[in-house]
């Protein structure tokens, strides 16, 4: 039993000095009343005491959008290396995307990934299942299952990654009629992108400059696709989670949908709150990602939307590639930015810069993700919840160093962040101490998603 006191307890609802008690892996008491530390110390005299003076304690980060590349591309990244980096960054649970090789487009493929993860994941985990034009039956079946490690449903409406581009109306109708799981949408219109790419090739030949990326994967491609997705979701009553929102227009759409009380939620990533189109001239392939980062005005609006709670969650979209691959010319350069280790500190930095209350960080980085995905017993600093927790120093500025990823780089390296991740707890066990991994072997557990209710 351990009593934490002297620090600020940050939840989506409040940020206040207080104390909490952890026993047997779970939070059994949280108090922000006056003299909470003394009261709880008297109530639990056997508890080991940990002083968090000057620090903040929050539920561990839930990153529902990572690409750990396993199986199929373990030269770039694997479950063990990337989950270790995530843990060091204060992320205690991840949900991995289905565009691996083979693609995770069947229940069996999810089971295979769960088997691969066993004993190798430093964080808790689940694996999303990807929709195709031909697997609607299996997707519907998965939505009714209660299997630890099984994630939500991912639909690539725009970008064909493997065979996962879904454009068959009948298949989409069936998927959008699912009510028990969120439907995650990658929203970019493939036809608009193809046309833009063709034009760029005509103009520049093989030497398309990286600055063209936001013109090729244009805002129009995002907006047109999102209009269709939101309209359909509102018709069908789908729990639609719009992934990596990049444009002001999509933020406004989500805001409008919420006024209509539609079950529309939105995610952005730190990449879109940090970089803008001007960075392509300098950082080139290192910030090539899909969707493209848009303008400085979009970046500011995304920061405002995080402040206002219009953006519900922040996923890293951690998508590692080797530096040698990212150094290739535009047309051969793969898209994706490695960032899971920087995500939480980076979001704390954005919050402090924008004078956004830290409550919003707790909300976007864990509580809302737990709600939207129906994650059982995690994501909150609340009595009865599993003690996945992160302790950070909001005052401490630091320079982002070499990340722990297998690929060994991130575009955030060298930037100044606030919100240093000091300690990380997984089910009450200290696994990171003073920024250093102290756990001997991975102990992440599969996440259990509970069916969503139509409330
Ligand atoms: Zn992604």
Coordinates of C-alpha atoms and ligand atoms in Angstrom, one line a residue:
X1 CA 0.0 0.0 0.0
X2 CA 1.3 3.4 -1.0
X3 CA 0.1 6.9 0.0
X4 CA 0.9 9.7 -2.5
X5 CA 0.7 13.2 -1.1
X6 CA 2.0 16.8 -1.5
X7 CA 1.5 17.1 -5.2
X8 CA -1.3 18.3 -7.5
X9 CA -3.9 15.7 -8.6
X10 CA -4.8 16.4 -12.1
X11 CA -8.0 15.0 -13.5
X12 CA -10.4 16.2 -16.3
X13 CA -12.5 17.8 -13.6
X14 CA -10.0 19.5 -11.3
X15 CA -6.4 20.3 -10.5
X16 CA -5.9 20.4 -6.8
X17 CA -3.5 19.5 -4.0
X18 CA -4.4 16.2 -2.5
X19 CA -3.5 12.7 -1.6
X20 CA -4.3 9.2 -3.0
X21 CA -3.8 5.7 -1.8
X22 CA -3.0 2.7 -4.0
X23 CA -3.3 -0.9 -2.9
X24 CA -2.9 -4.1 -4.8
X25 CA -2.7 -2.3 -8.1
X26 CA -5.7 -0.2 -7.7
X27 CA -6.5 3.3 -6.5
X28 CA -8.6 2.9 -3.3
X29 CA -8.8 6.5 -2.1
X30 CA -8.5 9.9 -3.7
X31 CA -9.0 13.1 -1.7
X32 CA -8.5 16.8 -2.4
X33 CA -10.0 17.9 0.9
X34 CA -8.0 20.1 3.2
X35 CA -5.5 18.0 5.2
X36 CA -6.0 15.0 2.9
X37 CA -2.5 13.7 3.5
X38 CA -2.9 13.7 7.3
X39 CA -6.4 12.2 7.1
X40 CA -5.4 9.4 4.8
X41 CA -2.2 8.8 6.7
X42 CA -4.2 8.2 9.8
X43 CA -6.7 6.0 8.0
X44 CA -4.0 3.9 6.3
X45 CA -1.1 3.9 8.8
X46 CA 0.6 1.0 7.1
X47 CA 0.9 2.8 3.7
X48 CA 4.4 3.7 2.4
X49 CA 4.5 7.4 1.9
X50 CA 5.6 9.1 -1.3
X51 CA 6.0 12.9 -1.3
X52 CA 5.1 14.5 -4.6
X53 CA 6.0 18.1 -3.6
X54 CA 6.0 20.4 -6.6
X55 CA 4.9 17.6 -8.9
X56 CA 1.7 16.7 -10.7
X57 CA 0.1 13.2 -10.7
X58 CA -2.3 12.2 -13.5
X59 CA -3.7 9.0 -15.0
X60 CA -1.2 7.5 -17.4
X61 CA -1.6 8.4 -21.0
X62 CA -3.8 6.3 -23.3
X63 CA -2.6 6.6 -26.9
X64 CA -5.2 5.1 -29.1
X65 CA -3.3 5.7 -32.4
X66 CA 0.1 4.1 -32.8
X67 CA 1.8 2.1 -35.6
X68 CA 4.2 -0.3 -34.0
X69 CA 5.0 -2.0 -37.3
X70 CA 4.7 -5.6 -36.0
X71 CA 4.2 -7.9 -37.7
X72 CA 5.8 -7.2 -41.1
X73 CA 8.2 -4.2 -40.7
X74 CA 10.1 -5.0 -37.5
X75 CA 13.3 -3.5 -39.1
X76 CA 11.7 -0.1 -38.4
X77 CA 10.0 -0.8 -35.1
X78 CA 8.6 -3.6 -33.0
X79 CA 6.2 -4.0 -30.1
X80 CA 8.9 -4.3 -27.5
X81 CA 11.0 -1.2 -28.6
X82 CA 8.1 1.1 -29.2
X83 CA 6.1 0.3 -26.1
X84 CA 9.2 0.8 -24.0
X85 CA 9.6 4.3 -25.5
X86 CA 5.9 5.0 -24.9
X87 CA 6.2 4.0 -21.2
X88 CA 9.2 6.4 -20.8
X89 CA 7.0 9.1 -22.2
X90 CA 4.2 8.5 -19.7
X91 CA 2.0 6.5 -22.0
X92 CA 0.7 3.5 -20.1
X93 CA -1.8 2.1 -22.7
X94 CA -1.6 2.0 -26.5
X95 CA -3.9 0.9 -29.3
X96 CA -2.2 -0.2 -32.4
X97 CA -3.4 0.4 -35.9
X98 CA -4.2 -2.4 -38.4
X99 CA -1.9 -1.5 -41.3
X100 CA 0.7 -4.0 -40.5
X101 CA 1.9 -6.9 -42.7
X102 CA -0.3 -8.9 -42.8
X103 CA -3.0 -6.3 -42.3
X104 CA -5.1 -6.8 -39.1
X105 CA -8.4 -7.3 -41.0
X106 CA -9.7 -10.4 -39.3
X107 CA -10.4 -11.5 -35.8
X108 CA -7.7 -14.1 -36.2
X109 CA -5.2 -11.5 -37.2
X110 CA -6.0 -9.6 -34.0
X111 CA -5.5 -12.8 -32.0
X112 CA -2.2 -13.3 -33.7
X113 CA -1.1 -9.8 -32.6
X114 CA -2.3 -10.4 -29.1
X115 CA -0.1 -13.5 -29.0
X116 CA 2.9 -11.6 -30.3
X117 CA 2.3 -8.9 -27.6
X118 CA 2.3 -11.3 -24.7
X119 CA 5.2 -10.6 -22.4
X120 CA 6.7 -8.1 -24.8
X121 CA 4.6 -5.0 -24.3
X122 CA 5.8 -2.5 -21.7
X123 CA 2.4 -0.7 -21.8
X124 CA -1.1 -2.1 -21.8
X125 CA -2.4 -2.7 -25.3
X126 CA -5.2 -3.4 -27.8
X127 CA -5.2 -3.8 -31.5
X128 CA -7.7 -2.2 -33.8
X129 CA -9.3 -4.2 -36.6
X130 CA -9.3 -2.7 -40.1
X131 CA -12.3 -2.6 -42.4
X132 CA -12.1 -3.6 -46.0
X133 CA -14.7 -3.8 -48.8
X134 CA -15.1 -7.5 -48.0
X135 CA -14.9 -8.1 -44.3
X136 CA -18.1 -6.4 -43.0
X137 CA -19.4 -9.7 -41.4
X138 CA -16.2 -10.1 -39.4
X139 CA -16.1 -6.5 -38.4
X140 CA -19.7 -6.7 -37.1
X141 CA -18.8 -9.9 -35.2
X142 CA -15.8 -8.3 -33.6
X143 CA -18.0 -5.4 -32.4
X144 CA -20.0 -7.8 -30.3
X145 CA -17.0 -9.5 -28.8
X146 CA -15.5 -9.0 -25.4
X147 CA -11.9 -10.1 -25.9
X148 CA -9.0 -8.5 -24.0
X149 CA -6.7 -6.9 -26.5
X150 CA -9.3 -6.4 -29.2
X151 CA -9.6 -2.7 -30.1
X152 CA -12.0 -0.6 -32.2
X153 CA -12.8 -0.5 -35.9
X154 CA -10.5 1.4 -38.2
X155 CA -11.7 2.6 -41.6
X156 CA -9.4 4.2 -44.2
X157 CA -11.9 6.3 -46.1
X158 CA -9.2 7.9 -48.1
X159 CA -5.8 6.5 -48.2
X160 CA -5.4 3.0 -49.4
X161 CA -2.9 1.2 -47.2
X162 CA -2.8 -2.4 -48.4
X163 CA -6.3 -3.3 -49.4
X164 CA -8.0 -1.3 -46.6
X165 CA -9.5 1.5 -48.6
X166 CA -13.2 1.2 -48.1
X167 CA -15.4 2.6 -50.9
X168 CA -18.1 0.0 -51.3
X169 CA -21.3 1.7 -50.1
X170 CA -22.9 -1.5 -48.8
X171 CA -19.8 -2.3 -46.7
X172 CA -19.8 1.2 -45.4
X173 CA -23.5 1.1 -44.5
X174 CA -22.9 -2.1 -42.4
X175 CA -19.9 -0.7 -40.6
X176 CA -21.6 2.6 -39.9
X177 CA -24.6 0.8 -38.4
X178 CA -22.4 -0.7 -35.6
X179 CA -23.2 0.9 -32.3
X180 CA -21.1 -1.0 -29.8
X181 CA -17.7 0.2 -30.9
X182 CA -16.3 3.5 -32.1
X183 CA -15.6 3.6 -35.8
X184 CA -12.3 5.4 -36.4
X185 CA -12.0 7.2 -39.6
X186 CA -8.9 8.2 -41.6
X187 CA -10.5 10.8 -43.7
X188 CA -8.9 11.9 -47.0
X189 CA -10.4 11.7 -50.4
X190 CA -8.3 9.5 -52.5
X191 CA -9.5 10.8 -55.9
X192 CA -8.6 14.4 -55.0
X193 CA -5.2 13.3 -53.8
X194 CA -4.5 11.2 -57.0
X195 CA -5.4 14.2 -59.2
X196 CA -3.2 16.6 -57.2
X197 CA -0.3 14.1 -57.3
X198 CA -0.6 13.8 -61.0
X199 CA -0.5 17.6 -61.4
X200 CA 2.5 17.8 -59.2
X201 CA 4.3 15.2 -61.2
X202 CA 3.5 17.0 -64.4
X203 CA 4.9 20.2 -63.0
X204 CA 8.0 18.9 -61.2
X205 CA 8.7 15.5 -62.7
X206 CA 10.5 13.2 -60.2
X207 CA 11.6 16.1 -58.1
X208 CA 8.4 17.0 -56.3
X209 CA 9.4 19.3 -53.5
X210 CA 8.2 18.4 -49.9
X211 CA 6.5 21.8 -49.8
X212 CA 3.9 20.3 -52.2
X213 CA 2.8 17.7 -49.6
X214 CA 0.0 19.9 -48.2
X215 CA -1.1 20.8 -51.7
X216 CA -1.2 17.2 -52.8
X217 CA -2.8 15.8 -49.7
X218 CA -4.9 19.0 -49.6
X219 CA -7.3 20.4 -47.1
X220 CA -10.0 19.9 -49.7
X221 CA -9.3 16.2 -49.7
X222 CA -9.7 16.1 -45.9
X223 CA -12.8 18.3 -45.8
X224 CA -14.7 16.6 -48.6
X225 CA -14.1 13.2 -47.1
X226 CA -15.0 14.3 -43.6
X227 CA -18.3 15.9 -44.8
X228 CA -19.4 12.5 -46.2
X229 CA -18.2 10.6 -43.1
X230 CA -20.0 12.9 -40.6
X231 CA -23.2 13.0 -42.6
X232 CA -23.3 9.3 -42.8
X233 CA -22.5 8.9 -39.1
X234 CA -25.2 11.4 -38.1
X235 CA -27.7 9.5 -40.3
X236 CA -26.8 6.1 -38.8
X237 CA -26.1 7.1 -35.2
X238 CA -22.5 5.9 -35.4
X239 CA -20.0 6.6 -32.7
X240 CA -17.6 8.2 -35.1
X241 CA -14.1 9.2 -34.0
X242 CA -12.5 11.4 -36.6
X243 CA -8.7 10.7 -36.5
X244 CA -5.9 13.2 -36.9
X245 CA -8.0 16.2 -37.6
X246 CA -5.8 18.8 -39.4
X247 CA -8.0 21.6 -40.7
X248 CA -10.0 24.4 -39.2
X249 CA -13.1 23.4 -41.2
X250 CA -13.1 19.9 -39.7
X251 CA -12.9 21.3 -36.2
X252 CA -16.0 23.5 -37.0
X253 CA -17.8 20.4 -38.3
X254 CA -17.1 18.5 -35.1
X255 CA -18.2 21.5 -33.1
X256 CA -21.5 21.6 -35.1
X257 CA -22.1 17.9 -34.8
X258 CA -21.7 18.1 -31.0
X259 CA -24.3 20.9 -30.9
X260 CA -26.6 18.4 -32.7
X261 CA -25.7 15.9 -29.9
X262 CA -24.3 13.5 -32.6
X263 CA -21.9 10.9 -31.3
X264 CA -19.0 12.5 -33.2
X265 CA -15.7 12.9 -31.5
X266 CA -12.3 14.1 -32.8
X267 CA -8.6 13.3 -32.4
X268 CA -5.6 15.3 -33.4
X269 CA -2.0 14.7 -32.8
X270 CA 0.9 16.7 -31.4
X271 CA 2.3 16.9 -34.9
X272 CA -0.5 19.1 -36.0
X273 CA -0.3 21.3 -33.0
X274 CA 3.4 21.7 -33.4
X275 CA 4.4 21.9 -37.1
X276 CA 2.9 23.8 -40.0
X277 CA 3.3 23.8 -43.8
X278 CA 6.3 26.1 -43.6
X279 CA 8.2 23.3 -41.9
X280 CA 8.3 21.2 -45.0
X281 CA 11.0 23.4 -46.6
X282 CA 13.3 22.7 -43.6
X283 CA 12.4 19.3 -42.1
X284 CA 11.3 17.8 -45.4
X285 CA 10.6 14.1 -45.2
X286 CA 10.9 14.1 -41.4
X287 CA 7.5 15.8 -41.2
X288 CA 5.9 14.0 -44.1
X289 CA 2.8 12.5 -42.7
X290 CA -0.8 11.8 -43.7
X291 CA -2.8 13.9 -43.6
X292 CA -0.3 16.6 -44.3
X293 CA 0.3 19.3 -41.7
X294 CA -1.6 22.4 -42.7
X295 CA -1.2 26.1 -42.1
X296 CA -0.1 28.1 -39.0
X297 CA -3.7 29.2 -38.7
X298 CA -5.0 25.6 -38.7
X299 CA -2.4 24.8 -36.0
X300 CA -3.6 27.6 -33.8
X301 CA -7.2 26.6 -34.3
X302 CA -6.4 23.0 -33.3
X303 CA -4.7 24.3 -30.1
X304 CA -7.8 26.4 -29.4
X305 CA -10.0 23.3 -30.0
X306 CA -7.9 21.3 -27.6
X307 CA -8.3 24.2 -25.1
X308 CA -12.1 24.2 -25.7
X309 CA -12.5 20.4 -25.5
X310 CA -13.8 20.2 -29.1
X311 CA -10.9 18.0 -29.8
X312 CA -11.6 15.0 -27.6
X313 CA -8.4 13.0 -27.7
X314 CA -4.8 13.3 -28.8
X315 CA -3.2 10.3 -30.3
X316 CA 0.4 10.4 -31.3
X317 CA 0.0 8.7 -34.7
X318 CA 3.4 7.3 -33.9
X319 CA 4.5 6.0 -37.3
X320 CA 8.2 5.2 -37.4
X321 CA 10.4 4.8 -40.5
X322 CA 14.1 4.6 -40.8
X323 CA 15.9 7.9 -41.2
X324 CA 17.4 6.5 -44.5
X325 CA 13.9 6.1 -45.8
X326 CA 12.9 9.5 -44.7
X327 CA 15.9 11.0 -46.5
X328 CA 14.6 9.8 -49.9
X329 CA 13.1 12.1 -52.5
X330 CA 9.4 13.1 -52.0
X331 CA 7.9 10.4 -54.2
X332 CA 9.8 7.6 -52.5
X333 CA 9.6 9.0 -48.9
X334 CA 7.2 7.1 -46.7
X335 CA 4.7 9.0 -44.6
X336 CA 4.8 9.0 -40.8
X337 CA 6.4 10.6 -37.8
X338 CA 7.7 8.8 -34.7
X339 CA 6.4 10.6 -31.6
X340 CA 4.8 8.4 -29.0
X341 CA 7.5 9.2 -26.4
X342 CA 7.1 12.9 -27.0
X343 CA 3.3 13.1 -27.1
X344 CA 2.4 13.6 -23.4
X345 CA 5.2 16.1 -22.6
X346 CA 4.6 17.9 -25.9
X347 CA 0.9 18.2 -25.1
X348 CA 1.7 19.5 -21.6
X349 CA 4.0 22.0 -23.3
X350 CA 1.2 23.2 -25.6
X351 CA -1.1 23.5 -22.7
X352 CA 1.3 25.6 -20.7
X353 CA 2.1 27.8 -23.7
X354 CA -1.6 28.4 -24.4
X355 CA -2.6 28.8 -20.8
X356 CA -4.8 25.8 -21.2
X357 CA -5.6 24.2 -17.9
X358 CA -3.8 20.9 -17.2
X359 CA -7.3 19.4 -16.7
X360 CA -7.6 19.4 -20.5
X361 CA -4.4 17.3 -20.7
X362 CA -5.9 14.7 -18.4
X363 CA -9.1 14.7 -20.4
X364 CA -7.5 14.5 -23.9
X365 CA -4.7 12.2 -23.0
X366 CA -6.6 9.6 -20.9
X367 CA -10.1 10.2 -19.7
X368 CA -11.9 10.9 -23.0
X369 CA -9.9 8.1 -24.6
X370 CA -11.1 5.7 -21.9
X371 CA -14.7 6.9 -22.4
X372 CA -14.7 6.8 -26.2
X373 CA -13.3 3.4 -26.4
X374 CA -15.0 2.0 -23.4
X375 CA -11.8 0.9 -21.7
X376 CA -12.5 -0.9 -18.6
X377 CA -11.1 0.3 -15.3
X378 CA -8.4 2.6 -16.7
X379 CA -7.9 6.2 -17.6
X380 CA -9.0 7.9 -14.4
X381 CA -7.5 8.7 -11.1
X382 CA -10.6 7.4 -9.3
X383 CA -11.4 5.0 -6.6
X384 CA -11.6 1.5 -8.0
X385 CA -9.5 2.2 -11.1
X386 CA -6.3 0.5 -11.9
X387 CA -3.3 2.6 -10.8
X388 CA -1.8 3.5 -14.2
X389 CA -0.3 6.8 -13.3
X390 CA 2.2 9.4 -14.4
X391 CA 4.1 11.9 -12.2
X392 CA 5.5 14.9 -14.1
X393 CA 7.2 18.2 -13.3
X394 CA 5.3 21.0 -15.0
X395 CA 8.0 23.5 -14.2
X396 CA 11.0 21.6 -15.5
X397 CA 12.1 22.6 -19.0
X398 CA 14.2 20.1 -20.9
X399 CA 15.6 19.5 -24.3
X400 CA 14.1 16.5 -26.2
X401 CA 17.0 14.0 -26.5
X402 CA 17.5 11.0 -28.7
X403 CA 14.3 8.9 -28.4
X404 CA 14.2 5.2 -27.4
X405 CA 12.6 4.1 -30.7
X406 CA 14.2 1.4 -32.8
X407 CA 14.5 4.0 -35.7
X408 CA 16.4 6.3 -33.2
X409 CA 15.0 9.7 -34.3
X410 CA 12.1 12.1 -34.0
X411 CA 11.5 15.5 -35.5
X412 CA 11.1 16.8 -31.9
X413 CA 14.7 16.1 -31.0
X414 CA 16.4 19.3 -29.8
X415 CA 13.1 21.1 -29.0
X416 CA 12.5 22.6 -25.6
X417 CA 9.6 21.0 -23.8
X418 CA 8.0 21.5 -20.4
X419 CA 6.4 18.8 -18.4
X420 CA 9.2 16.4 -17.7
X421 CA 7.9 12.8 -17.2
X422 CA 9.5 11.8 -13.9
X423 CA 7.8 8.6 -12.7
X424 CA 5.4 6.1 -14.3
X425 CA 3.3 3.5 -12.5
X426 CA 1.7 0.5 -14.1
X427 CA -1.0 -1.0 -12.0
X428 CA 0.6 0.6 -8.9
X429 CA 4.1 -0.6 -9.7
X430 CA 6.8 2.0 -10.3
X431 CA 8.2 1.2 -13.8
X432 CA 9.9 4.4 -14.6
X433 CA 11.8 6.4 -11.9
X434 CA 13.3 9.8 -12.5
X435 CA 12.9 9.2 -16.3
X436 CA 14.7 5.8 -16.2
X437 CA 13.1 2.4 -16.8
X438 CA 13.4 0.4 -13.6
X439 CA 11.2 -2.5 -14.5
X440 CA 13.0 -5.6 -15.6
X441 CA 10.6 -7.1 -18.0
X442 CA 7.5 -5.9 -19.9
X443 CA 4.3 -6.3 -17.9
X444 CA 1.7 -4.6 -20.0
X445 CA -1.8 -6.2 -20.0
X446 CA -4.4 -6.4 -22.8
X447 CA -7.1 -3.7 -22.5
X448 CA -10.7 -4.7 -22.3
X449 CA -13.1 -2.6 -24.3
X450 CA -16.7 -2.7 -23.0
X451 CA -19.5 -2.4 -25.6
X452 CA -20.6 1.3 -25.9
X453 CA -24.1 2.1 -24.9
X454 CA -26.4 4.3 -26.9
X455 CA -26.7 6.9 -24.1
Ligands
LIG1 ZN1 -2.1 6.6 -38.2

